Short mmCIF file of C-alpha atoms and ligand atoms in Angstrom, two decimals:
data_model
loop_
_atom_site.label_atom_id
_atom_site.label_comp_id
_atom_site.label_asym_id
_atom_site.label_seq_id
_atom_site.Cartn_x
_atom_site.Cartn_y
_atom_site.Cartn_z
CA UNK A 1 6.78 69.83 -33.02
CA UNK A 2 7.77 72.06 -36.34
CA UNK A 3 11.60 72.69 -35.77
CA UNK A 4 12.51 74.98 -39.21
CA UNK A 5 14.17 73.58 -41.82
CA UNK A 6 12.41 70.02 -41.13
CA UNK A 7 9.58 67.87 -41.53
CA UNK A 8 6.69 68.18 -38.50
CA UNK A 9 7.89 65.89 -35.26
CA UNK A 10 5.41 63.70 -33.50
CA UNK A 11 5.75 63.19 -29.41
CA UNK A 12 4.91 59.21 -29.62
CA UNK A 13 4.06 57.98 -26.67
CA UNK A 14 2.53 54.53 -25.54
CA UNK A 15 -0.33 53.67 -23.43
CA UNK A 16 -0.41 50.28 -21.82
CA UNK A 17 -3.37 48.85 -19.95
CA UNK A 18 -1.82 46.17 -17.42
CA UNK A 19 -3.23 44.35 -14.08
CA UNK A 20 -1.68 46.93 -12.23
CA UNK A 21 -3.22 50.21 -14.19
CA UNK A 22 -2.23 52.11 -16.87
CA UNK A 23 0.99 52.89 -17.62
CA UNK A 24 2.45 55.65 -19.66
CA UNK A 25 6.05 55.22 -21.58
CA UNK A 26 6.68 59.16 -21.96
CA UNK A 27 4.30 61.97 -21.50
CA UNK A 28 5.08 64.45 -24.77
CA UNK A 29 4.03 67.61 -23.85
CA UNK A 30 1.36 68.36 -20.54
CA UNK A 31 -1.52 70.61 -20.23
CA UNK A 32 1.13 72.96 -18.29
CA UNK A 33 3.03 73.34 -21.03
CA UNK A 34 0.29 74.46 -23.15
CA UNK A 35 -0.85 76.97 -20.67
CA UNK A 36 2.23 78.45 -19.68
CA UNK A 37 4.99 77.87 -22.34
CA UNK A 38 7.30 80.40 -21.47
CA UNK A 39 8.14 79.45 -17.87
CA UNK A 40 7.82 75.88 -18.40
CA UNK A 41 10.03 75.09 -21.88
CA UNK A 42 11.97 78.44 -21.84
CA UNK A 43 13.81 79.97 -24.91
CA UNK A 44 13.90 75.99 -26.43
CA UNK A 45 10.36 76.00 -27.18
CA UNK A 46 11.28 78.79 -30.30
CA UNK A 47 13.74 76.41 -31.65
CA UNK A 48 11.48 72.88 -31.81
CA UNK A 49 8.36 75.15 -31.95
CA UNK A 50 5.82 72.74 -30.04
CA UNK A 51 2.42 73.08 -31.36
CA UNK A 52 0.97 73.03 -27.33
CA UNK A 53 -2.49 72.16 -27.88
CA UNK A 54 -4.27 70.13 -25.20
CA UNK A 55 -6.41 68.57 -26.85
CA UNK A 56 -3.14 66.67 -28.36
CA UNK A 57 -1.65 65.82 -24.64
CA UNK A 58 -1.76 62.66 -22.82
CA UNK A 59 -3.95 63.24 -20.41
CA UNK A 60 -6.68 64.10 -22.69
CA UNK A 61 -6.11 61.40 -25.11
CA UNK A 62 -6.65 59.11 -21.78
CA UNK A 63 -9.63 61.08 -20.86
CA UNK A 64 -11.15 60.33 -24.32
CA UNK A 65 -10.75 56.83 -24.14
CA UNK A 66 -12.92 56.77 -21.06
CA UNK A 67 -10.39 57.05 -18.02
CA UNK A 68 -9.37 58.92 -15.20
CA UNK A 69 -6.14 60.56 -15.05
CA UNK A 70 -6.08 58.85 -11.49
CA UNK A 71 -5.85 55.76 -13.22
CA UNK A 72 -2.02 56.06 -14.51
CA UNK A 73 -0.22 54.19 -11.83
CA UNK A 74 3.08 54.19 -13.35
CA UNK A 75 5.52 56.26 -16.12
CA UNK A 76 8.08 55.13 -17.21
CA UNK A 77 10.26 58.34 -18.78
CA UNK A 78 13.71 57.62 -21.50
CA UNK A 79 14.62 60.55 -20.14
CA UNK A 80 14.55 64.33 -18.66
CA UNK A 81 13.95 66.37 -21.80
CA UNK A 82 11.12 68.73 -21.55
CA UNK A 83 9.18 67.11 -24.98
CA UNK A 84 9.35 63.29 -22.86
CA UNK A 85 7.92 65.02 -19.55
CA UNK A 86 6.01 68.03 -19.49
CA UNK A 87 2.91 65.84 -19.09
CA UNK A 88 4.02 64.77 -15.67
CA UNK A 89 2.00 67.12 -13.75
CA UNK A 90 -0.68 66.16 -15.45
CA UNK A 91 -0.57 62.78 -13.46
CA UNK A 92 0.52 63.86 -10.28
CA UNK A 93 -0.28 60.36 -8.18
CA UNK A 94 1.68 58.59 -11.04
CA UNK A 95 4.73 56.55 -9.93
CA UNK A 96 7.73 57.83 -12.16
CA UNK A 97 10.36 55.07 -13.43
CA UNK A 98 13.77 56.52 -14.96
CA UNK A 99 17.12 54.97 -14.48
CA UNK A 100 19.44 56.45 -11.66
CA UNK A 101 21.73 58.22 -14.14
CA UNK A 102 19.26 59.94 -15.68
CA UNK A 103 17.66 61.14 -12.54
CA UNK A 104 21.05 62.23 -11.54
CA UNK A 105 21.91 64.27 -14.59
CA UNK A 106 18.48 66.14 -13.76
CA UNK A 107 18.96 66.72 -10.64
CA UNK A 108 22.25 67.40 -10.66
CA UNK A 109 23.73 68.27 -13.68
CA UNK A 110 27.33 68.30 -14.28
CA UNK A 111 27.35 70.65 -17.09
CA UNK A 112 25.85 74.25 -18.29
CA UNK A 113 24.56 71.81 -21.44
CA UNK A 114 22.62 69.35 -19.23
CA UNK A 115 22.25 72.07 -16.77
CA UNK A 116 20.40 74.34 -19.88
CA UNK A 117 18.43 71.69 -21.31
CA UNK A 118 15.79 70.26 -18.38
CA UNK A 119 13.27 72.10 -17.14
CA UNK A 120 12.94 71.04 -13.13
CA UNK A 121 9.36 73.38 -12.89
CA UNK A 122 8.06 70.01 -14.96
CA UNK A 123 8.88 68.17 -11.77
CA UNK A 124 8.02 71.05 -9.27
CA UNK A 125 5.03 69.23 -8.10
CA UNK A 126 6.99 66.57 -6.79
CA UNK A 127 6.22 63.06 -8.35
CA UNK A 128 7.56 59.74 -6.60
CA UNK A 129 10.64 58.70 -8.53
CA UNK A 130 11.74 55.38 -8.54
CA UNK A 131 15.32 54.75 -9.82
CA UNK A 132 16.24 51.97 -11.61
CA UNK A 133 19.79 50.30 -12.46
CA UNK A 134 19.48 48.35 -15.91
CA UNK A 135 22.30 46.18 -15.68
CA UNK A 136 22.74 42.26 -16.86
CA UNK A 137 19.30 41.04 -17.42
CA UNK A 138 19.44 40.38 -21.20
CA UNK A 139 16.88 42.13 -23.55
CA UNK A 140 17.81 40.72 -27.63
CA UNK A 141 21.38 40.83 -26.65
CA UNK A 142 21.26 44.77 -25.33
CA UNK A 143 23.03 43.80 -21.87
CA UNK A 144 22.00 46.43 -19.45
CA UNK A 145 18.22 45.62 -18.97
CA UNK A 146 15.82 45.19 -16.36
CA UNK A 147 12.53 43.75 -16.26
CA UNK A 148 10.22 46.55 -14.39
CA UNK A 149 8.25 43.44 -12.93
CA UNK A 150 6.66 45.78 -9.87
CA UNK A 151 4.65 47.39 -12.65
CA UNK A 152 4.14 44.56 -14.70
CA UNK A 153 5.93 41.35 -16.64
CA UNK A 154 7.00 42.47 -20.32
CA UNK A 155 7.65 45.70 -19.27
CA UNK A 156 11.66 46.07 -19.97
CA UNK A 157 14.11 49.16 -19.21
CA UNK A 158 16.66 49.25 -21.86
CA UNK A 159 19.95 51.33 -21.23
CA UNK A 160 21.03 53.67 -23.62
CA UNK A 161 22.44 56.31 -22.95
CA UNK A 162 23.90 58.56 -25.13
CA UNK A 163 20.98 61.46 -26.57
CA UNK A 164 21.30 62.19 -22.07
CA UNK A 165 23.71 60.83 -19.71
CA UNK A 166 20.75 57.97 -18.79
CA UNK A 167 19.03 57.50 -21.47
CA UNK A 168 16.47 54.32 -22.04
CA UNK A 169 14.54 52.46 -24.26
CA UNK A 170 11.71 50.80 -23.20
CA UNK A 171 10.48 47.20 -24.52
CA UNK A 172 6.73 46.23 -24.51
CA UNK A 173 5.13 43.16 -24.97
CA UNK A 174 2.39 43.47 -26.07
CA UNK A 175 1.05 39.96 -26.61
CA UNK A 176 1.22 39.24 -30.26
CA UNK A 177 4.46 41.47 -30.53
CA UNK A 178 7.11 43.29 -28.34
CA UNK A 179 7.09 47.32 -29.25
CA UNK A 180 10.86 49.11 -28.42
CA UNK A 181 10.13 52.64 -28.08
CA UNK A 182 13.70 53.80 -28.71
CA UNK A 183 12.78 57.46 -26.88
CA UNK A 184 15.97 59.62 -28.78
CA UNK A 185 18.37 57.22 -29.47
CA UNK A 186 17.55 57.67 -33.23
CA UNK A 187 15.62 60.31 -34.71
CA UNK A 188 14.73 59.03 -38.42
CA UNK A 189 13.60 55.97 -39.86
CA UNK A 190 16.09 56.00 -42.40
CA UNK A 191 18.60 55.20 -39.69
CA UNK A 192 17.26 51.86 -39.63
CA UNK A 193 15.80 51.06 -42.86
CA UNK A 194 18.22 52.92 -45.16
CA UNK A 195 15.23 54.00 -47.45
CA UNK A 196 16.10 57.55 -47.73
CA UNK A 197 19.15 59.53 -46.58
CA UNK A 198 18.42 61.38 -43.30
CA UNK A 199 17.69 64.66 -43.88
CA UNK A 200 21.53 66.71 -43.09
CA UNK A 201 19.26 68.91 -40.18
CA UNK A 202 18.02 65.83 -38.48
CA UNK A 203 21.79 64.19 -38.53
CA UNK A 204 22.75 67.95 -37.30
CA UNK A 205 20.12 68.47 -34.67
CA UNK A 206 20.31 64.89 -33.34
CA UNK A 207 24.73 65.89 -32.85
CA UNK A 208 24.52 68.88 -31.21
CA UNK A 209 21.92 67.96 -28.70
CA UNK A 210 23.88 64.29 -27.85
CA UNK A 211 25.21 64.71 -24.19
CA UNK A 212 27.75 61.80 -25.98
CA UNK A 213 27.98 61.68 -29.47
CA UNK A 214 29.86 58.67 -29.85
CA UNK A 215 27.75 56.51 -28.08
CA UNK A 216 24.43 58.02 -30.39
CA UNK A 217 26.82 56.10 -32.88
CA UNK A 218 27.46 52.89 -31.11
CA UNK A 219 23.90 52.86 -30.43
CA UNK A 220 22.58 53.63 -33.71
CA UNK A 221 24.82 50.22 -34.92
CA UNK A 222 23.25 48.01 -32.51
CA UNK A 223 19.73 49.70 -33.64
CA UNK A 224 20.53 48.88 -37.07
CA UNK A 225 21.53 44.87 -36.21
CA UNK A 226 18.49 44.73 -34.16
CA UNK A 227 16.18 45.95 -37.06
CA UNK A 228 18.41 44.19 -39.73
CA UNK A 229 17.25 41.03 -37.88
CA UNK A 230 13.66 41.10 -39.18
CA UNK A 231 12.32 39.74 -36.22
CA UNK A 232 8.13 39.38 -37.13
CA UNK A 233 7.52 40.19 -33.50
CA UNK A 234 9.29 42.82 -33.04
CA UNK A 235 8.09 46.60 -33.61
CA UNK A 236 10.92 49.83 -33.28
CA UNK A 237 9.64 53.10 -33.01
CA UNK A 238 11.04 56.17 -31.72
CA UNK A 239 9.83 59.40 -30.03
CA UNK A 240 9.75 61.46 -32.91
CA UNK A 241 9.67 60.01 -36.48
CA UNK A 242 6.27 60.39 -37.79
CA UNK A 243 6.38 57.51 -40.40
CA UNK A 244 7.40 55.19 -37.64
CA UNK A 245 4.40 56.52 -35.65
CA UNK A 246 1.88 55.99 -38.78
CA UNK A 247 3.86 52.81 -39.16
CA UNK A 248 2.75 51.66 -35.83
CA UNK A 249 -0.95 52.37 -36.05
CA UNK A 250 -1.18 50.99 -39.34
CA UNK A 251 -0.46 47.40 -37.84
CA UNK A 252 -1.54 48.15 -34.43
ZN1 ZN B 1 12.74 64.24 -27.69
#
């Protein structure tokens, strides 16, 4: 994405091979979007200015490593906004995992501002959600977890809401290290690392599109004591911060 006034945004997502299929946290963009950008992201896409090509989406990063699109069994979204799930389509026999608040603030939003800011056409074609409740299954000390064990072991829902009404990170482990993708809850590495001020549009972006701004706070604090930590095996990225996402290959 190439909002104005700020660096270029990547869509991170991750691609897990389990015993149980592939599974996809996030979609970014689909190959809907890209062909049809007016009906399916509405007057939004001239704000965050998506690039839409498909060569860029999931499914055809999946294709080029050699699989079918058939073969994603399971996404797992952070939430409903249109740059986490306009690939949806593009998996249509895909199981989709999002907590129960977040499908509820889709479905049924309680405000013009949530009402205004998902796109239901990326969900027209009807995938099988399955709700989750994250509550009191420890993840680092982050209380409201749950292991998604009916996809696989090490695959943990994190609740966090705050950027939507049901947000959620998702923890991976990955074997040698757990990966958090932290979906929205933060949008710059300097909110973690402290390296560089974050740029005053990201701090300004990231507020006015918080369906609760004090809890972006709250959660950026417990962000920052999880990173301060140092733990070796543990690996925070977020949705949109291309330095985390060069980060992440760099020590894949
Ligand atoms: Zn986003």
């Amino acid at each position: 994405m190439d909002p104005p006034a700020t660096a270029q945004m990547v869509c991170h997502v991750l691609l897990i091979e389990t015993d149980n299929g592939l599974v996809l946290i996030d979609t970014g963009f689909g190959s809907h979007d890209c062909a049809d950008p007016a009906r399916r992201l509405g007057p939004a896409r001239y704000l965050i200015r998506p690039v839409l090509r498909r060569d860029e989406t999931a499914v055809a990063q999946v294709e080029r490593l050699g699989f079918r699109p058939d073969d994603v069994r399971h996404i797992v979204i952070t939430h409903f906004d249109a740059d986490h799930i306009g690939g949806l389509a593009d998996f249509p026999h895909a199981q989709v995992h999002v907590t129960s608040t977040e499908a509820l603030a889709a479905m049924q939003p309680q405000s013009w501002d949530e009402k205004s800011r998902f796109r239901p056409i990326q969900w027209a074609h009807g995938p099988k959600f399955v709700e989750h409740n994250p509550d009191g299954e420890r993840w680092r000390g982050f209380a409201a977890a749950k292991e998604l064990s009916e996809i696989s072991e090490g695959i943990v829902l994190v609740s966090m809401p705050g950027h939507t009404r049901g947000h959620a990170c998702v923890a991976v482990d990955t074997g040698h290290r757990w990966v958090l993708h932290a979906g929205d809850a933060f949008f710059h590495h300097s909110t973690l690392d402290g390296e560089s001020r974050v740029p005053r549009i990201v701090t300004t972006w990231e507020s006015l599109i918080a369906f609760d701004r004090k809890r972006v706070h709250e959660n950026h604090s417990r962000l920052i004591e999880l990173y301060g930590r140092g733990e070796a095996d543990l690996l925070i990225v977020c949705a949109h911060d291309s330095t985390l996402f060069e980060r992440a290959l760099a020590t894949a």
